[in-house]
């Protein structure tokens, strides 16, 4: 029997730089309350959100991704031509094909890079981090650009009081490269398709575009529908266990953790997880949701960028990231701050 030669991989990988793009338009709770029956107080106390950003026409998935990626590349000190793999995590690139990752690679100058999109909703950034780490350690890739990007406002019914106040837009990117020592711990990930109905597109595109499916005879653009409370409970309790497993897998005890940057789904979920994990009070906690809303795949890299830019966290610190959302899907790992 013939044997095949394997390409040697790097001993480990690390995040080398992160960057974000926040849309220009700030949407306050007051503006949201013109569209739904709610109040600034309800939105702040139930979700922790005081304002969010919604993208304008020119702030496309591609444009936001490229802006975030350029910042990440600059901070990593990596030239676009060194990137050999581009992974874009998004559920709001509205073209079925081709993947947006190929255009992003070309426009950045990552010519010829392997490029593809993944659909792992709010866990997308952690899924992409796990894939980049594996590709680098297996020798398939050397420098990987990952992008989490969403224009959730395109698929949010602005009159739906269960989603209009929470979803928002933005992009976050990270450059991941080889390292002698681990900068990305083992991923703990999974899914629960039995609960796929909890967050979903209201109807598939073919049904949406056929007016015969609706009483008014008109096509109806699909929106995101969410049963918030069951998702809230699942995220607050089950995800804390996943986060604890990710810390165990990386050999990091609560007292060793410096930073906690979960998916910015709801400030109360962050607080519930913090308590369940029994994290020490001096752990720095990402609270980017207050100004940014829930940006799904973009939320973790945006939160990391904010913590780094504010000087609250420093290179080499241990940071627990965990994403969870539509699918249901989840993924968490401990990383080192670049
Ligand atoms: O990112 C991916 C995953 N997504 C998440 O992780 C989101 C998880 N879910 C959540 O964050 C929360 O469930 C929400 C913030 C969406 C909602 O908070 P909640 O505490 O779960 O509220 P609820 O749906 O249980 O509703 C509580 C009450 C109800 O009134 P009654 O029955 O107690 O009188 C609702 O009618 O709040 C009412 N309500 C509102 N009131 C004002 C629901 N939506 C609103 C609203 N404004 N927008």
CSV table of C-alpha atoms and ligand atoms in Angstrom, one decimal:
chain,number,residue,atom,x,y,z
A,1,UNK,CA,0.0,0.0,0.0
A,2,UNK,CA,1.3,3.5,-0.9
A,3,UNK,CA,1.8,6.0,1.9
A,4,UNK,CA,1.1,9.7,1.6
A,5,UNK,CA,3.3,12.5,2.8
A,6,UNK,CA,1.8,14.9,5.3
A,7,UNK,CA,2.8,18.5,5.4
A,8,UNK,CA,4.2,19.5,8.8
A,9,UNK,CA,2.1,22.0,10.7
A,10,UNK,CA,3.0,24.6,13.3
A,11,UNK,CA,3.2,23.5,16.9
A,12,UNK,CA,0.4,25.9,17.8
A,13,UNK,CA,-1.4,29.0,16.6
A,14,UNK,CA,-2.3,32.4,18.1
A,15,UNK,CA,-4.4,35.4,17.3
A,16,UNK,CA,-2.0,38.1,16.0
A,17,UNK,CA,-4.3,41.0,15.6
A,18,UNK,CA,-8.0,42.0,15.7
A,19,UNK,CA,-9.9,44.8,14.0
A,20,UNK,CA,-13.5,46.0,13.8
A,21,UNK,CA,-15.9,48.1,11.8
A,22,UNK,CA,-18.8,49.8,13.5
A,23,UNK,CA,-21.4,51.4,11.2
A,24,UNK,CA,-21.8,55.2,11.4
A,25,UNK,CA,-25.5,55.3,12.2
A,26,UNK,CA,-26.2,55.2,16.0
A,27,UNK,CA,-29.7,54.0,16.7
A,28,UNK,CA,-30.9,55.0,20.2
A,29,UNK,CA,-33.5,53.1,22.4
A,30,UNK,CA,-35.7,56.2,21.9
A,31,UNK,CA,-35.6,55.7,18.1
A,32,UNK,CA,-36.4,52.0,18.6
A,33,UNK,CA,-39.4,52.9,20.8
A,34,UNK,CA,-40.9,54.9,18.0
A,35,UNK,CA,-41.2,51.6,16.1
A,36,UNK,CA,-42.2,49.1,18.9
A,37,UNK,CA,-44.2,49.3,22.1
A,38,UNK,CA,-41.3,49.4,24.6
A,39,UNK,CA,-39.3,51.7,26.7
A,40,UNK,CA,-35.6,52.8,27.1
A,41,UNK,CA,-35.8,51.4,30.7
A,42,UNK,CA,-37.1,48.0,29.6
A,43,UNK,CA,-34.5,47.6,26.9
A,44,UNK,CA,-31.7,48.6,29.2
A,45,UNK,CA,-32.7,46.5,32.1
A,46,UNK,CA,-33.6,43.4,30.0
A,47,UNK,CA,-30.8,43.4,27.6
A,48,UNK,CA,-28.2,46.0,28.7
A,49,UNK,CA,-28.4,47.8,25.4
A,50,UNK,CA,-28.4,51.6,25.4
A,51,UNK,CA,-27.8,52.0,21.6
A,52,UNK,CA,-26.8,50.0,18.6
A,53,UNK,CA,-25.5,50.6,15.1
A,54,UNK,CA,-27.4,49.9,11.9
A,55,UNK,CA,-25.5,49.9,8.6
A,56,UNK,CA,-26.2,52.4,5.9
A,57,UNK,CA,-26.5,51.4,2.2
A,58,UNK,CA,-22.8,51.7,1.5
A,59,UNK,CA,-21.8,49.8,4.6
A,60,UNK,CA,-22.2,46.4,2.9
A,61,UNK,CA,-21.1,43.1,4.3
A,62,UNK,CA,-18.1,43.3,2.0
A,63,UNK,CA,-17.2,46.9,2.9
A,64,UNK,CA,-17.4,46.3,6.6
A,65,UNK,CA,-15.4,43.1,6.4
A,66,UNK,CA,-12.6,44.7,4.4
A,67,UNK,CA,-12.4,47.7,6.8
A,68,UNK,CA,-12.2,45.3,9.8
A,69,UNK,CA,-9.7,43.0,8.1
A,70,UNK,CA,-7.4,45.9,7.1
A,71,UNK,CA,-7.2,46.9,10.8
A,72,UNK,CA,-6.6,43.4,11.9
A,73,UNK,CA,-3.8,42.9,9.3
A,74,UNK,CA,-2.2,46.2,10.3
A,75,UNK,CA,-2.2,45.3,14.0
A,76,UNK,CA,-0.9,41.8,13.3
A,77,UNK,CA,1.9,43.2,11.1
A,78,UNK,CA,0.9,40.8,8.3
A,79,UNK,CA,0.7,41.7,4.6
A,80,UNK,CA,-2.4,40.7,2.8
A,81,UNK,CA,-0.3,38.6,0.4
A,82,UNK,CA,0.8,36.4,3.4
A,83,UNK,CA,-2.8,35.4,4.0
A,84,UNK,CA,-3.4,31.9,2.5
A,85,UNK,CA,-6.9,31.3,3.9
A,86,UNK,CA,-10.0,33.5,4.5
A,87,UNK,CA,-13.0,32.4,6.5
A,88,UNK,CA,-16.0,34.6,6.7
A,89,UNK,CA,-18.7,33.8,9.3
A,90,UNK,CA,-22.0,35.4,8.5
A,91,UNK,CA,-25.7,34.7,8.2
A,92,UNK,CA,-26.5,37.9,6.4
A,93,UNK,CA,-24.5,37.7,3.1
A,94,UNK,CA,-27.7,37.6,1.0
A,95,UNK,CA,-26.2,36.0,-2.1
A,96,UNK,CA,-26.4,32.2,-2.0
A,97,UNK,CA,-23.3,32.0,-4.1
A,98,UNK,CA,-20.5,32.8,-4.5
A,99,UNK,CA,-19.2,33.1,-1.0
A,100,UNK,CA,-18.3,36.7,0.0
A,101,UNK,CA,-14.9,35.4,1.3
A,102,UNK,CA,-13.5,35.1,-2.2
A,103,UNK,CA,-14.2,38.7,-3.1
A,104,UNK,CA,-12.8,39.9,0.3
A,105,UNK,CA,-9.6,37.9,-0.3
A,106,UNK,CA,-9.2,39.4,-3.8
A,107,UNK,CA,-9.9,43.0,-2.8
A,108,UNK,CA,-7.6,42.8,0.2
A,109,UNK,CA,-4.8,41.4,-2.0
A,110,UNK,CA,-4.8,37.9,-0.4
A,111,UNK,CA,-4.6,36.7,-4.0
A,112,UNK,CA,-5.3,33.0,-4.5
A,113,UNK,CA,-6.1,32.4,-0.8
A,114,UNK,CA,-8.5,29.5,0.0
A,115,UNK,CA,-11.7,31.4,0.8
A,116,UNK,CA,-15.1,30.3,2.0
A,117,UNK,CA,-18.1,31.4,4.2
A,118,UNK,CA,-19.5,29.5,7.2
A,119,UNK,CA,-23.0,29.7,8.7
A,120,UNK,CA,-22.7,29.3,12.4
A,121,UNK,CA,-24.6,32.3,13.5
A,122,UNK,CA,-23.5,33.9,16.8
A,123,UNK,CA,-20.9,31.0,17.2
A,124,UNK,CA,-19.4,31.9,13.9
A,125,UNK,CA,-16.3,33.7,15.2
A,126,UNK,CA,-15.4,30.8,17.6
A,127,UNK,CA,-16.1,28.2,14.9
A,128,UNK,CA,-13.8,30.1,12.5
A,129,UNK,CA,-11.1,30.4,15.3
A,130,UNK,CA,-11.2,26.7,15.8
A,131,UNK,CA,-10.9,26.0,12.1
A,132,UNK,CA,-8.0,28.4,11.6
A,133,UNK,CA,-6.2,26.9,14.6
A,134,UNK,CA,-6.6,23.4,13.2
A,135,UNK,CA,-5.6,24.4,9.6
A,136,UNK,CA,-2.4,26.0,10.9
A,137,UNK,CA,-1.5,23.1,13.1
A,138,UNK,CA,-2.2,20.6,10.4
A,139,UNK,CA,0.0,22.5,7.8
A,140,UNK,CA,-3.0,23.3,5.6
A,141,UNK,CA,-2.6,27.1,6.2
A,142,UNK,CA,0.0,29.5,7.6
A,143,UNK,CA,-1.9,32.8,8.1
A,144,UNK,CA,-5.7,32.8,8.3
A,145,UNK,CA,-7.9,35.8,8.2
A,146,UNK,CA,-11.2,35.3,9.9
A,147,UNK,CA,-14.1,37.7,9.7
A,148,UNK,CA,-17.4,37.8,11.6
A,149,UNK,CA,-19.8,40.1,9.8
A,150,UNK,CA,-23.5,40.8,10.0
A,151,UNK,CA,-26.1,43.3,8.6
A,152,UNK,CA,-28.8,41.8,10.9
A,153,UNK,CA,-30.9,45.0,10.3
A,154,UNK,CA,-31.5,43.7,6.8
A,155,UNK,CA,-33.4,40.7,8.3
A,156,UNK,CA,-34.9,42.3,11.3
A,157,UNK,CA,-38.6,43.3,11.4
A,158,UNK,CA,-38.3,46.8,12.9
A,159,UNK,CA,-41.8,46.5,14.3
A,160,UNK,CA,-41.2,43.1,16.0
A,161,UNK,CA,-40.8,43.8,19.7
A,162,UNK,CA,-38.9,40.5,20.3
A,163,UNK,CA,-36.1,41.3,18.0
A,164,UNK,CA,-36.1,45.0,16.8
A,165,UNK,CA,-34.2,46.3,19.9
A,166,UNK,CA,-31.5,43.6,20.1
A,167,UNK,CA,-30.1,42.9,16.6
A,168,UNK,CA,-27.4,45.2,15.0
A,169,UNK,CA,-24.7,45.4,12.4
A,170,UNK,CA,-20.9,45.4,12.3
A,171,UNK,CA,-17.8,43.4,11.4
A,172,UNK,CA,-14.9,42.1,13.4
A,173,UNK,CA,-11.8,40.3,12.0
A,174,UNK,CA,-8.8,38.5,13.4
A,175,UNK,CA,-5.5,37.3,11.8
A,176,UNK,CA,-4.4,34.0,13.1
A,177,UNK,CA,-0.9,32.6,12.5
A,178,UNK,CA,1.7,30.0,13.7
A,179,UNK,CA,3.1,30.2,17.2
A,180,UNK,CA,5.6,28.2,19.2
A,181,UNK,CA,3.3,28.2,22.2
A,182,UNK,CA,-0.5,27.8,22.2
A,183,UNK,CA,-2.4,31.1,21.9
A,184,UNK,CA,-5.7,29.3,21.1
A,185,UNK,CA,-6.9,26.5,23.4
A,186,UNK,CA,-9.0,23.5,22.5
A,187,UNK,CA,-12.5,24.3,21.2
A,188,UNK,CA,-15.6,22.9,23.0
A,189,UNK,CA,-18.3,23.0,20.4
A,190,UNK,CA,-21.6,21.4,19.3
A,191,UNK,CA,-25.1,21.9,18.2
A,192,UNK,CA,-28.7,21.1,19.1
A,193,UNK,CA,-30.8,21.0,16.0
A,194,UNK,CA,-33.9,19.9,18.0
A,195,UNK,CA,-34.1,23.6,19.0
A,196,UNK,CA,-33.5,25.1,15.5
A,197,UNK,CA,-37.0,26.7,15.6
A,198,UNK,CA,-36.0,29.0,18.4
A,199,UNK,CA,-34.1,31.4,16.1
A,200,UNK,CA,-34.8,31.1,12.4
A,201,UNK,CA,-35.6,32.9,9.2
A,202,UNK,CA,-39.4,33.3,8.9
A,203,UNK,CA,-39.7,31.6,5.6
A,204,UNK,CA,-37.2,30.3,2.9
A,205,UNK,CA,-36.4,32.6,0.0
A,206,UNK,CA,-38.5,30.6,-2.6
A,207,UNK,CA,-41.6,30.8,-0.4
A,208,UNK,CA,-40.9,34.4,0.5
A,209,UNK,CA,-40.7,35.5,-3.1
A,210,UNK,CA,-44.0,33.8,-4.1
A,211,UNK,CA,-46.9,36.1,-3.2
A,212,UNK,CA,-49.3,33.1,-3.4
A,213,UNK,CA,-47.9,32.1,0.0
A,214,UNK,CA,-49.3,35.2,1.7
A,215,UNK,CA,-52.9,36.5,2.2
A,216,UNK,CA,-52.1,39.8,0.6
A,217,UNK,CA,-50.7,38.1,-2.5
A,218,UNK,CA,-47.4,40.0,-2.2
A,219,UNK,CA,-43.8,38.6,-1.7
A,220,UNK,CA,-42.6,39.0,1.9
A,221,UNK,CA,-38.9,39.5,2.6
A,222,UNK,CA,-37.8,36.9,5.2
A,223,UNK,CA,-37.0,38.1,8.7
A,224,UNK,CA,-35.4,36.7,11.8
A,225,UNK,CA,-37.8,35.3,14.4
A,226,UNK,CA,-36.6,34.5,17.9
A,227,UNK,CA,-38.2,32.9,20.9
A,228,UNK,CA,-36.0,35.0,23.2
A,229,UNK,CA,-36.8,33.5,26.6
A,230,UNK,CA,-35.9,29.8,25.9
A,231,UNK,CA,-32.8,31.0,24.2
A,232,UNK,CA,-32.0,33.2,27.2
A,233,UNK,CA,-32.3,30.2,29.6
A,234,UNK,CA,-30.3,27.9,27.4
A,235,UNK,CA,-27.6,30.5,27.0
A,236,UNK,CA,-27.4,31.4,30.6
A,237,UNK,CA,-27.2,27.9,32.1
A,238,UNK,CA,-26.1,25.3,29.4
A,239,UNK,CA,-23.5,27.7,27.9
A,240,UNK,CA,-21.9,28.3,31.3
A,241,UNK,CA,-21.1,24.5,31.4
A,242,UNK,CA,-19.6,24.7,27.9
A,243,UNK,CA,-17.5,27.7,28.9
A,244,UNK,CA,-16.3,25.8,32.0
A,245,UNK,CA,-15.4,22.8,29.8
A,246,UNK,CA,-13.4,25.1,27.5
A,247,UNK,CA,-11.4,26.4,30.5
A,248,UNK,CA,-10.8,22.9,31.7
A,249,UNK,CA,-9.7,21.8,28.2
A,250,UNK,CA,-7.1,24.7,28.2
A,251,UNK,CA,-6.0,24.0,31.8
A,252,UNK,CA,-7.1,27.4,32.9
A,253,UNK,CA,-8.7,27.7,36.3
A,254,UNK,CA,-11.1,30.6,37.1
A,255,UNK,CA,-8.4,32.3,39.1
A,256,UNK,CA,-6.1,32.1,36.1
A,257,UNK,CA,-8.5,33.8,33.8
A,258,UNK,CA,-7.9,37.5,33.0
A,259,UNK,CA,-10.7,38.3,30.5
A,260,UNK,CA,-14.2,37.1,29.7
A,261,UNK,CA,-15.5,38.1,26.3
A,262,UNK,CA,-18.6,36.0,25.5
A,263,UNK,CA,-20.9,36.6,22.5
A,264,UNK,CA,-22.7,39.9,23.2
A,265,UNK,CA,-26.2,38.5,23.2
A,266,UNK,CA,-27.6,40.1,26.3
A,267,UNK,CA,-25.8,41.7,29.3
A,268,UNK,CA,-27.9,39.5,31.7
A,269,UNK,CA,-26.6,36.4,29.9
A,270,UNK,CA,-23.0,37.6,30.4
A,271,UNK,CA,-23.7,38.2,34.1
A,272,UNK,CA,-25.4,34.9,34.6
A,273,UNK,CA,-22.5,33.0,33.0
A,274,UNK,CA,-20.0,35.1,35.0
A,275,UNK,CA,-21.7,34.0,38.2
A,276,UNK,CA,-22.1,30.3,37.2
A,277,UNK,CA,-18.4,30.2,36.3
A,278,UNK,CA,-17.5,31.7,39.7
A,279,UNK,CA,-15.0,34.0,38.0
A,280,UNK,CA,-13.0,36.3,40.3
A,281,UNK,CA,-14.3,39.9,40.5
A,282,UNK,CA,-11.1,41.2,38.9
A,283,UNK,CA,-11.7,39.4,35.6
A,284,UNK,CA,-12.3,42.0,32.9
A,285,UNK,CA,-15.7,41.4,31.3
A,286,UNK,CA,-16.6,42.5,27.8
A,287,UNK,CA,-19.8,44.7,27.8
A,288,UNK,CA,-19.7,46.0,24.2
A,289,UNK,CA,-23.4,45.1,23.8
A,290,UNK,CA,-24.3,48.4,25.7
A,291,UNK,CA,-23.2,50.5,22.7
A,292,UNK,CA,-23.3,48.0,19.9
A,293,UNK,CA,-26.3,45.7,20.3
A,294,UNK,CA,-26.2,42.0,19.4
A,295,UNK,CA,-24.1,41.7,16.1
A,296,UNK,CA,-24.0,37.9,16.0
A,297,UNK,CA,-20.8,36.7,14.4
A,298,UNK,CA,-19.2,40.1,14.8
A,299,UNK,CA,-19.8,40.6,18.5
A,300,UNK,CA,-16.8,38.8,20.0
A,301,UNK,CA,-14.1,40.4,17.8
A,302,UNK,CA,-15.7,43.8,18.2
A,303,UNK,CA,-15.8,43.3,22.0
A,304,UNK,CA,-12.1,42.2,21.9
A,305,UNK,CA,-11.1,45.2,19.9
A,306,UNK,CA,-12.9,47.6,22.3
A,307,UNK,CA,-11.2,46.0,25.3
A,308,UNK,CA,-7.7,46.2,23.7
A,309,UNK,CA,-8.2,49.8,22.5
A,310,UNK,CA,-9.4,51.0,25.9
A,311,UNK,CA,-6.3,49.5,27.5
A,312,UNK,CA,-8.3,47.4,29.9
A,313,UNK,CA,-6.6,44.2,28.7
A,314,UNK,CA,-3.1,43.5,27.6
A,315,UNK,CA,-1.2,41.2,25.2
A,316,UNK,CA,-0.7,37.7,26.6
A,317,UNK,CA,-3.6,37.7,29.0
A,318,UNK,CA,-5.9,34.7,29.1
A,319,UNK,CA,-9.4,35.3,27.6
A,320,UNK,CA,-12.4,33.0,27.5
A,321,UNK,CA,-14.5,33.5,24.4
A,322,UNK,CA,-17.8,31.6,23.8
A,323,UNK,CA,-20.4,32.0,21.0
A,324,UNK,CA,-23.9,30.6,20.9
A,325,UNK,CA,-27.0,31.1,18.8
A,326,UNK,CA,-29.2,30.1,15.9
A,327,UNK,CA,-28.9,26.4,15.1
A,328,UNK,CA,-28.7,26.1,18.0
A,329,UNK,CA,-24.9,26.1,17.8
A,330,UNK,CA,-22.1,26.9,20.3
A,331,UNK,CA,-18.4,27.0,20.5
A,332,UNK,CA,-15.9,28.3,23.2
A,333,UNK,CA,-12.2,28.4,23.8
A,334,UNK,CA,-9.6,30.2,25.8
A,335,UNK,CA,-7.3,32.5,23.8
A,336,UNK,CA,-4.4,34.7,24.6
A,337,UNK,CA,-5.0,38.4,23.9
A,338,UNK,CA,-2.8,39.5,20.9
B,1,LIG,O1,-27.6,36.1,19.7
B,1,LIG,C1,-28.1,34.9,19.6
B,1,LIG,C2,-28.8,34.3,20.7
B,1,LIG,N1,-29.8,35.2,21.2
B,1,LIG,C3,-29.9,35.5,22.4
B,1,LIG,O2,-29.0,35.0,23.2
B,1,LIG,C4,-31.0,36.3,23.0
B,1,LIG,C5,-31.6,35.6,24.2
B,1,LIG,N2,-32.8,36.2,24.7
B,1,LIG,C6,-32.8,37.4,25.3
B,1,LIG,O3,-31.9,38.1,25.3
B,1,LIG,C7,-34.1,37.8,26.0
B,1,LIG,O4,-35.0,36.7,26.0
B,1,LIG,C8,-34.8,39.1,25.4
B,1,LIG,C9,-34.0,40.3,25.8
B,1,LIG,C10,-35.0,38.9,23.9
B,1,LIG,C11,-36.2,39.2,26.1
B,1,LIG,O5,-36.0,39.3,27.5
B,1,LIG,P1,-36.9,38.3,28.5
B,1,LIG,O6,-36.5,38.7,29.8
B,1,LIG,O7,-36.6,36.9,28.0
B,1,LIG,O8,-38.4,38.8,28.1
B,1,LIG,P2,-39.6,37.9,27.8
B,1,LIG,O9,-39.7,37.6,26.4
B,1,LIG,O10,-39.8,36.8,28.8
B,1,LIG,O11,-40.8,38.9,28.1
B,1,LIG,C12,-41.0,39.4,29.4
B,1,LIG,C13,-42.1,40.5,29.4
B,1,LIG,C14,-43.4,40.1,28.7
B,1,LIG,O12,-44.4,40.7,29.4
B,1,LIG,P3,-45.3,40.0,30.5
B,1,LIG,O13,-45.9,38.8,29.8
B,1,LIG,O14,-44.4,39.7,31.6
B,1,LIG,O15,-46.3,41.1,30.9
B,1,LIG,C15,-43.3,40.6,27.3
B,1,LIG,O16,-44.5,40.9,26.7
B,1,LIG,O17,-41.6,41.6,28.6
B,1,LIG,C16,-42.5,41.9,27.6
B,1,LIG,N3,-41.7,42.3,26.4
B,1,LIG,C17,-41.4,43.6,26.2
B,1,LIG,N4,-41.7,44.7,26.9
B,1,LIG,C18,-41.2,45.9,26.4
B,1,LIG,C19,-41.2,41.6,25.4
B,1,LIG,N5,-40.6,42.4,24.6
B,1,LIG,C20,-40.7,43.6,25.0
B,1,LIG,C21,-40.2,44.8,24.5
B,1,LIG,N6,-40.5,46.0,25.3
B,1,LIG,N7,-39.4,44.9,23.4
